[in-house]
XYZ file of C-alpha atoms in Angstrom:
564
model
C 124.115 35.993 123.931
C 125.592 34.933 120.372
C 123.649 32.314 118.191
C 125.516 29.204 117.365
C 122.911 27.584 115.419
C 119.841 29.314 113.526
C 117.218 27.310 112.016
C 114.741 29.540 109.884
C 111.753 28.240 108.236
C 112.675 24.448 107.778
C 110.666 22.111 105.771
C 111.518 18.549 105.312
C 109.501 16.287 102.685
C 109.902 12.554 101.793
C 109.562 11.602 98.196
C 107.044 8.471 98.487
C 107.202 7.698 94.854
C 104.762 8.436 91.814
C 101.120 7.672 91.601
C 99.427 8.409 88.309
C 102.636 9.947 87.245
C 102.754 12.855 89.974
C 105.305 12.533 92.638
C 104.017 12.015 96.239
C 105.463 13.694 99.079
C 105.293 13.347 102.929
C 105.821 16.350 104.850
C 107.514 15.571 108.152
C 108.495 19.272 109.206
C 106.678 22.173 108.215
C 108.374 25.422 108.613
C 109.905 25.699 111.983
C 112.235 28.153 113.532
C 114.373 28.120 116.566
C 117.505 29.337 117.645
C 120.325 27.431 119.633
C 122.652 30.062 121.530
C 126.442 29.532 122.536
C 126.807 27.401 125.679
C 123.128 26.392 126.112
C 121.110 23.538 125.940
C 117.852 23.552 123.732
C 115.669 20.812 123.889
C 113.182 19.504 121.233
C 110.276 17.670 122.587
C 107.507 15.641 121.174
C 105.645 12.285 120.560
C 107.003 9.940 118.263
C 106.329 11.308 114.583
C 106.325 15.092 115.850
C 109.520 15.682 113.483
C 112.201 16.138 116.122
C 114.723 13.606 115.185
C 114.123 14.835 111.210
C 114.657 18.289 112.201
C 118.017 17.301 114.031
C 119.171 14.725 111.320
C 118.824 17.892 108.757
C 121.382 19.863 110.279
C 124.412 17.652 108.911
C 122.258 15.993 106.305
C 122.158 12.977 107.701
C 118.691 12.003 106.337
C 117.987 9.205 103.595
C 118.365 10.141 99.882
C 114.783 10.711 99.302
C 114.554 13.782 101.690
C 114.128 17.391 100.301
C 114.981 20.246 102.555
C 114.027 23.852 102.380
C 114.802 27.029 104.345
C 117.913 27.968 106.239
C 120.097 26.173 108.978
C 122.706 28.932 109.552
C 125.783 27.456 111.655
C 128.052 30.334 112.845
C 126.721 32.077 109.726
C 127.026 29.238 107.329
C 124.167 27.791 105.855
C 124.267 24.340 105.711
C 121.760 23.307 103.542
C 123.883 25.226 100.807
C 127.096 22.876 101.800
C 128.518 20.674 99.944
C 129.313 16.956 100.591
C 132.941 17.891 101.602
C 132.230 20.604 103.588
C 129.729 18.677 105.558
C 132.212 15.832 106.360
C 134.403 18.332 107.504
C 131.934 19.765 110.237
C 130.512 16.371 111.197
C 132.422 15.009 114.140
C 134.725 17.829 114.467
C 132.373 20.966 114.852
C 128.869 19.352 115.305
C 128.762 15.859 116.710
C 125.818 13.277 117.400
C 125.090 11.114 120.283
C 122.223 8.718 119.072
C 119.578 6.299 121.198
C 121.033 2.997 120.528
C 124.763 2.755 121.158
C 124.666 -0.995 120.334
C 123.716 -0.245 116.733
C 125.849 3.267 116.542
C 129.521 1.492 117.678
C 130.907 -0.637 115.268
C 130.743 -4.529 116.589
C 134.153 -5.652 115.039
C 136.270 -2.687 116.464
C 137.528 -2.207 119.740
C 136.773 1.005 121.699
C 140.459 2.149 121.096
C 140.029 1.974 117.441
C 136.455 3.998 117.291
C 137.869 6.674 119.371
C 140.988 7.216 117.492
C 139.160 7.375 114.037
C 137.620 10.919 114.409
C 140.835 12.172 115.840
C 143.462 10.862 113.203
C 140.739 12.291 110.648
C 140.131 15.576 111.965
C 142.734 16.350 114.254
C 145.659 14.918 112.212
C 146.976 13.065 115.092
C 149.013 10.093 114.877
C 147.795 6.563 116.031
C 149.877 7.024 119.133
C 148.778 10.405 120.099
C 145.223 9.505 119.270
C 145.711 6.398 121.809
C 146.846 8.744 124.749
C 143.804 11.001 123.988
C 141.454 8.058 124.013
C 142.205 7.026 127.643
C 142.003 10.644 128.637
C 138.410 10.976 127.134
C 137.177 7.557 128.599
C 138.525 8.857 131.983
C 136.379 12.012 131.270
C 133.317 10.551 130.767
C 133.479 8.155 133.898
C 134.509 4.791 132.530
C 136.909 3.160 135.364
C 139.970 1.581 134.438
C 140.081 3.410 131.166
C 143.160 2.156 129.786
C 142.075 -1.445 130.226
C 138.639 -0.731 128.683
C 140.209 0.822 125.564
C 140.859 -2.995 124.229
C 137.049 -4.071 124.867
C 134.625 -4.565 122.266
C 130.860 -3.102 122.285
C 129.358 -6.244 123.273
C 131.589 -6.468 126.606
C 130.343 -3.168 127.946
C 126.799 -2.447 129.664
C 124.338 -0.426 127.914
C 125.513 2.844 130.294
C 129.123 2.303 129.273
C 128.324 1.876 125.644
C 126.594 5.316 125.763
C 129.572 6.999 127.521
C 131.876 5.639 125.021
C 129.624 7.212 122.251
C 129.851 10.589 124.214
C 133.497 9.901 124.492
C 133.621 9.420 120.482
C 131.244 12.558 119.949
C 133.668 14.734 122.234
C 136.717 13.557 120.693
C 137.216 16.563 118.630
C 135.740 18.983 121.107
C 132.598 19.950 118.941
C 130.924 23.336 119.514
C 127.442 21.732 119.102
C 126.367 18.324 120.659
C 123.053 16.735 119.073
C 121.785 14.156 121.307
C 118.889 12.248 119.757
C 117.079 10.336 122.902
C 120.191 9.270 124.574
C 118.850 8.190 127.776
C 115.573 6.280 126.431
C 116.736 2.889 126.967
C 118.618 3.234 130.013
C 117.501 2.440 133.526
C 116.842 5.417 135.841
C 120.072 5.396 137.736
C 122.201 5.172 134.688
C 119.893 7.548 132.901
C 120.762 9.999 135.773
C 124.254 9.442 135.394
C 124.527 9.956 131.612
C 122.457 13.542 132.177
C 124.887 14.550 134.840
C 127.908 13.473 132.605
C 126.563 15.529 129.556
C 125.489 18.733 131.565
C 129.102 18.820 133.264
C 130.734 18.199 129.955
C 128.726 20.903 128.021
C 129.960 23.488 131.078
C 133.621 22.084 130.864
C 133.920 22.108 127.093
C 131.760 25.262 126.564
C 129.499 23.610 123.870
C 125.750 23.846 123.006
C 123.688 20.764 123.383
C 120.536 19.900 121.381
C 118.758 17.582 123.209
C 115.717 15.262 121.727
C 113.391 13.319 124.022
C 109.857 12.629 124.433
C 110.124 12.893 128.307
C 109.659 16.135 129.758
C 110.709 15.002 132.966
C 114.065 14.400 131.602
C 113.951 17.537 129.654
C 113.251 19.752 132.728
C 116.403 18.923 134.268
C 118.929 19.415 131.651
C 117.449 22.307 129.254
C 117.586 25.993 129.226
C 115.149 26.344 126.522
C 112.340 24.068 125.229
C 110.606 23.429 121.761
C 107.661 21.444 121.695
C 106.763 19.947 118.470
C 103.832 18.046 116.927
C 102.925 17.097 113.495
C 106.116 18.774 112.075
C 105.235 22.055 113.697
C 106.387 24.123 116.508
C 103.541 24.458 119.255
C 105.341 26.185 121.961
C 109.159 27.728 122.269
C 109.980 29.065 125.357
C 112.560 28.890 128.636
C 112.123 25.754 130.622
C 110.633 27.464 133.542
C 107.710 29.024 131.641
C 107.093 25.449 130.039
C 106.770 23.792 133.299
C 105.245 26.653 135.420
C 103.128 28.188 132.944
C 102.810 26.450 129.394
C 100.621 28.466 127.018
C 99.659 25.719 124.449
C 97.274 22.871 125.128
C 99.453 20.297 123.613
C 102.218 21.407 126.016
C 99.840 20.973 129.005
C 98.744 17.464 127.967
C 102.405 16.295 127.526
C 103.060 17.360 131.158
C 99.815 15.856 132.242
C 100.408 12.328 130.812
C 103.556 11.147 132.468
C 102.905 8.949 135.490
C 103.795 10.651 138.996
C 105.509 9.749 142.153
C 103.060 11.923 143.792
C 99.922 11.312 142.543
C 97.454 8.128 142.386
C 95.152 8.640 139.784
C 92.517 5.802 138.658
C 93.511 6.462 134.979
C 96.327 8.526 133.059
C 95.239 11.103 130.739
C 96.134 10.992 127.059
C 96.932 13.640 124.744
C 93.645 13.806 123.220
C 91.660 13.607 126.390
C 93.510 16.925 128.069
C 93.055 18.878 124.934
C 89.388 17.880 124.846
C 89.177 19.105 128.295
C 88.346 15.486 129.556
C 90.356 15.543 132.959
C 88.345 12.876 135.013
C 91.300 10.788 135.012
C 93.027 12.838 137.486
C 89.927 14.459 139.161
C 90.258 14.814 142.859
C 88.565 11.883 144.499
C 89.190 9.621 141.736
C 92.249 7.884 143.057
C 93.030 4.153 142.341
C 91.088 1.868 144.603
C 92.931 -0.671 146.534
C 92.825 -4.122 145.591
C 91.218 -7.208 147.582
C 94.102 -8.626 149.637
C 91.951 -11.907 150.360
C 91.945 -12.642 146.658
C 92.763 -16.274 145.866
C 96.809 -16.614 145.062
C 97.231 -17.689 141.416
C 101.090 -17.931 141.421
C 103.276 -18.801 144.434
C 107.311 -18.668 143.853
C 109.425 -20.005 146.354
C 113.246 -19.996 145.945
C 113.488 -19.383 142.127
C 117.305 -19.605 141.086
C 118.718 -19.141 137.796
C 122.491 -19.463 137.087
C 124.788 -19.138 133.710
C 127.929 -21.042 133.262
C 130.566 -18.339 131.574
C 133.819 -19.785 130.251
C 136.935 -18.938 132.657
C 140.310 -19.449 131.152
C 140.896 -21.991 128.395
C 138.954 -25.024 129.937
C 137.516 -23.671 132.872
C 133.968 -22.761 133.628
C 132.567 -20.160 136.396
C 128.775 -19.954 137.548
C 127.170 -16.820 137.214
C 124.198 -16.390 139.486
C 121.828 -14.256 137.881
C 118.881 -14.648 139.952
C 119.503 -15.905 143.765
C 116.468 -17.420 145.455
C 113.069 -15.034 144.513
C 109.952 -15.663 146.647
C 106.403 -13.884 146.119
C 102.848 -14.588 145.912
C 100.739 -13.240 142.956
C 97.185 -12.696 143.920
C 94.091 -12.830 141.278
C 93.600 -9.344 139.719
C 96.740 -7.938 141.203
C 99.833 -6.389 139.906
C 103.244 -7.215 141.087
C 105.858 -4.833 140.065
C 109.612 -5.934 139.523
C 112.287 -2.718 139.526
C 115.927 -2.769 139.603
C 118.815 -1.514 137.244
C 119.912 -3.103 134.240
C 121.548 -6.331 135.456
C 119.660 -6.604 138.572
C 117.953 -9.877 137.361
C 114.727 -8.861 136.994
C 113.965 -10.103 133.166
C 115.763 -13.362 133.498
C 113.272 -13.959 136.578
C 110.438 -13.264 134.250
C 111.898 -15.353 131.350
C 112.885 -18.399 134.094
C 109.007 -18.357 135.256
C 108.085 -19.012 131.894
C 110.538 -21.502 131.493
C 112.074 -19.733 128.459
C 115.291 -19.916 130.703
C 115.194 -23.135 132.586
C 115.693 -22.795 136.147
C 118.580 -23.737 138.205
C 116.140 -24.473 141.362
C 112.945 -23.299 142.992
C 109.490 -24.052 142.657
C 106.694 -22.042 140.812
C 103.122 -23.218 141.974
C 100.326 -22.505 139.735
C 96.814 -23.996 140.990
C 98.948 -26.382 143.130
C 101.052 -27.695 140.573
C 104.896 -26.884 139.963
C 105.269 -25.317 136.279
C 109.028 -26.215 136.696
C 108.389 -30.048 136.588
C 105.789 -30.230 134.268
C 106.333 -31.715 130.842
C 104.613 -32.657 127.360
C 100.932 -31.893 127.230
C 100.817 -30.654 130.605
C 103.267 -28.003 130.098
C 101.563 -27.132 126.752
C 98.217 -26.858 128.066
C 99.666 -24.667 130.997
C 101.560 -22.229 128.540
C 97.897 -21.065 127.229
C 97.525 -19.626 130.911
C 100.689 -17.613 131.476
C 101.881 -15.538 128.705
C 104.417 -12.855 127.960
C 104.518 -9.185 126.290
C 108.012 -8.269 125.297
C 109.761 -4.714 125.233
C 110.271 -4.472 121.734
C 107.071 -4.904 119.834
C 109.009 -4.335 116.293
C 110.954 -7.698 116.944
C 108.024 -9.656 118.749
C 105.604 -9.583 115.807
C 106.353 -11.690 112.670
C 106.889 -9.228 109.871
C 105.559 -11.897 107.260
C 102.159 -12.490 108.797
C 99.251 -10.122 108.561
C 97.621 -9.224 111.856
C 94.915 -11.809 111.112
C 97.521 -14.328 110.817
C 99.191 -13.387 114.024
C 95.944 -13.652 116.189
C 94.644 -16.735 114.785
C 97.895 -18.724 115.011
C 97.801 -19.226 118.557
C 94.357 -20.096 118.430
C 94.924 -22.697 115.579
C 97.917 -24.328 117.738
C 95.847 -24.635 121.000
C 92.489 -25.598 119.565
C 90.589 -22.379 120.398
C 87.624 -21.699 118.550
C 85.257 -24.113 116.595
C 86.232 -22.847 112.844
C 88.386 -20.562 111.015
C 85.376 -17.878 110.912
C 84.821 -18.504 114.847
C 88.728 -17.557 115.458
C 88.204 -14.739 112.842
C 85.467 -13.142 114.936
C 87.248 -13.661 118.373
C 90.469 -12.076 116.666
C 88.392 -8.875 115.934
C 86.705 -8.707 119.170
C 89.958 -8.707 120.618
C 91.158 -5.935 118.315
C 88.452 -4.098 119.280
C 89.429 -4.374 123.071
C 92.847 -2.944 122.599
C 91.380 0.092 120.602
C 92.096 -1.073 116.876
C 89.345 -1.715 114.256
C 88.774 -4.754 111.902
C 90.728 -2.980 108.985
C 93.876 -4.083 111.031
C 93.096 -7.820 109.928
C 94.605 -7.586 106.661
C 97.853 -5.229 107.437
C 101.273 -6.283 108.365
C 103.155 -4.853 111.604
C 105.216 -2.317 109.528
C 101.998 -0.355 108.676
C 101.471 0.259 112.457
C 103.121 2.508 115.054
C 104.924 1.309 117.906
C 102.072 2.079 120.385
C 99.593 -0.018 117.999
C 102.227 -3.149 117.682
C 102.094 -3.122 121.362
C 98.422 -3.464 121.605
C 98.693 -6.079 118.830
C 101.257 -7.926 120.881
C 98.844 -7.747 124.150
C 95.722 -8.979 121.766
C 97.774 -11.896 120.704
C 98.527 -12.979 124.423
C 94.607 -12.579 125.146
C 93.801 -14.823 122.149
C 94.623 -17.739 124.470
C 92.544 -16.404 127.533
C 95.337 -16.376 130.118
C 95.270 -15.637 133.689
C 98.716 -14.463 134.104
C 100.697 -11.875 131.946
C 104.224 -11.308 132.388
C 105.153 -7.918 131.015
C 108.680 -7.177 130.420
C 109.280 -3.553 129.899
C 106.186 -3.591 127.830
C 105.759 0.450 127.883
C 109.478 1.374 128.198
C 110.022 2.067 124.588
C 106.815 4.484 123.999
C 106.420 8.088 124.040
C 104.475 9.393 127.108
C 101.211 9.557 125.474
C 101.054 6.002 123.972
C 102.449 4.924 127.192
C 99.515 6.467 129.016
C 97.001 4.536 126.560
C 98.651 1.344 126.981
C 98.647 1.357 130.788
C 95.021 2.530 130.817
C 94.219 -0.630 128.354
C 96.333 -2.988 130.933
C 94.127 -1.682 133.876
C 90.960 -1.968 132.027
C 91.692 -5.613 130.928
C 92.708 -6.607 134.425
C 89.224 -5.202 135.610
C 87.503 -7.039 132.802
C 88.961 -10.352 132.954
C 90.509 -10.486 136.315
C 94.172 -11.013 134.906
C 97.047 -10.964 137.340
C 100.260 -8.801 135.799
C 103.914 -9.448 136.737
C 105.116 -5.627 135.756
C 108.906 -5.794 134.883
C 110.192 -2.230 134.675
C 112.979 0.342 135.442
C 110.603 3.398 135.528
C 109.414 3.491 139.077
C 106.865 6.252 138.171
C 105.154 3.738 135.788
C 105.153 0.712 138.368
C 103.775 3.119 141.036
C 100.693 3.875 138.748
C 99.881 -0.091 138.053
C 101.368 -2.185 140.685
C 99.793 -3.359 143.838
C 103.168 -4.628 145.355
C 106.944 -3.918 144.426
C 109.581 -6.518 144.476
C 113.122 -4.273 144.252
C 115.751 -6.619 142.968
C 119.502 -5.903 142.680
C 122.462 -8.263 141.473
C 120.090 -11.152 141.378
C 118.558 -10.611 144.948
C 115.350 -9.188 146.203
C 116.221 -6.390 148.431
C 112.860 -4.913 149.315
C 109.472 -6.189 149.051
C 106.256 -4.272 150.174
C 102.824 -2.678 148.904
C 103.700 0.200 146.648
C 102.603 3.152 148.244
C 104.375 2.164 151.464
C 107.424 1.584 149.408
C 107.407 4.825 147.499
C 106.508 7.015 150.957
C 108.969 4.968 153.040
C 111.631 2.709 151.317
C 113.723 0.828 153.792
C 116.873 -0.027 151.711
C 119.474 2.682 150.656
C 119.220 1.005 147.034
C 115.505 1.569 146.678
C 116.041 5.343 147.857
C 118.676 5.549 145.174
C 116.292 4.434 142.549
C 113.763 6.602 143.643
C 116.017 9.684 143.793
C 117.103 9.030 140.270
C 113.483 9.297 138.578
C 113.434 12.511 136.657
C 111.035 14.909 138.083
C 111.123 17.886 135.466
C 112.145 21.356 136.339
C 112.266 22.178 139.965
C 113.898 25.641 139.840
C 111.624 28.813 141.194
C 108.462 29.850 139.281
C 109.032 31.870 136.013
């Protein structure tokens, strides 16, 4: 099989400025080598910071100006490290195309879909605008967007996340490239849309006879789409083998640890292992007989929700309005020390339901009883006092922490607002103790959010919630943006905090494997309605609704082929 792309001893470092006259460099990739054969899928796998995205962006030199590259990147025999800007511009989009993780930041918000697909066709293929528009419609149909002719006039914000990603794929395929680089293209999507995008990319790869360099931190996804897997850590290749060997007979301890970290639909451990646990041989979290213990079904009810509804009014015509019912009457009881999982596709109403509970959206109707008092009717000082006791952790820790506040200020502020603690020194001590609870030390107090990783920031966001000594936490996709090892750390932390403080969680997620690990009961939502509600184990074992079965069927399960 001939090689389309060959990366040989690639090193990438970033200039970090001068200290005492000496240029400081941070090595991101430390001499890696691998090949991408024609008409094949090679996956780069590893945690955040492993160097996989830097490696992929090095191919077309899409790195910042302070990057330095060494080695060889041979594409059809041409060394792209030696290519000039004009030669790279001729290759970008035509012979090698890219699909990135966040389509909303990759698509231009001021241009409609037709204009954005036309651009590479006119630039690289020499088509007229009329010819390009005809091809635009064909491409949208090929990537599975319904009514492609009508959708050509749409702007990115008028499309769902899955449709935006399909448009990005259409743009990438416009010039029939030989290599498609897909950098975490399904990470932000719910499981059913993720499944559709994966199947679409696999089908298009065969149709166009191109190669795919697929970058992901999720081995479950990788196992279903790739032929060869390159496992990276700290800028180095730890293992490079066919997908069957990676899943059935991994050789490197780090590969084994990655496989062990992800929650499973078939196991029920009390704790998840993290990378360092597995490498050190600490496997108690998944040991036989150490399954999660069932919760007390007679625990007192802390939150009772009845008929919760939320509608939005949308413009309809020049003067008219129409009602969009986002949540159509949700009912549930949440017991002390229990976790209610809320699952569903994007647009199912699960996040709107959580925000309406907290009155971050004002409800249209219903009742939310907390200790017999209706939260939806409270006002003034009563509501301010109650807000201490019900807190929220959002999906994106990069956006939910104030970048101008130190971590110490971030943790002290809610205590000062609500009068917790007797003095600044007392609040400082409480903040340090909470940081230690979530696995950080006192040195974090003087630092700013940008100095921490995503997983550390999420830990800080959880610590901020705990400053108010809440009884209920609403966790809105709180681990979906984290790689598998950090996700395992945060999920274990949430279980520990629940056991210690008796916290009750409403855990909103699109990942049923994660929900199975942490939740005692699951609420399945579709189009604003609750379509199924039952204990977690019962729902996973015997779902009643077709919609729930589709959600379970879409969960990536890794390589399912014969043993190597």
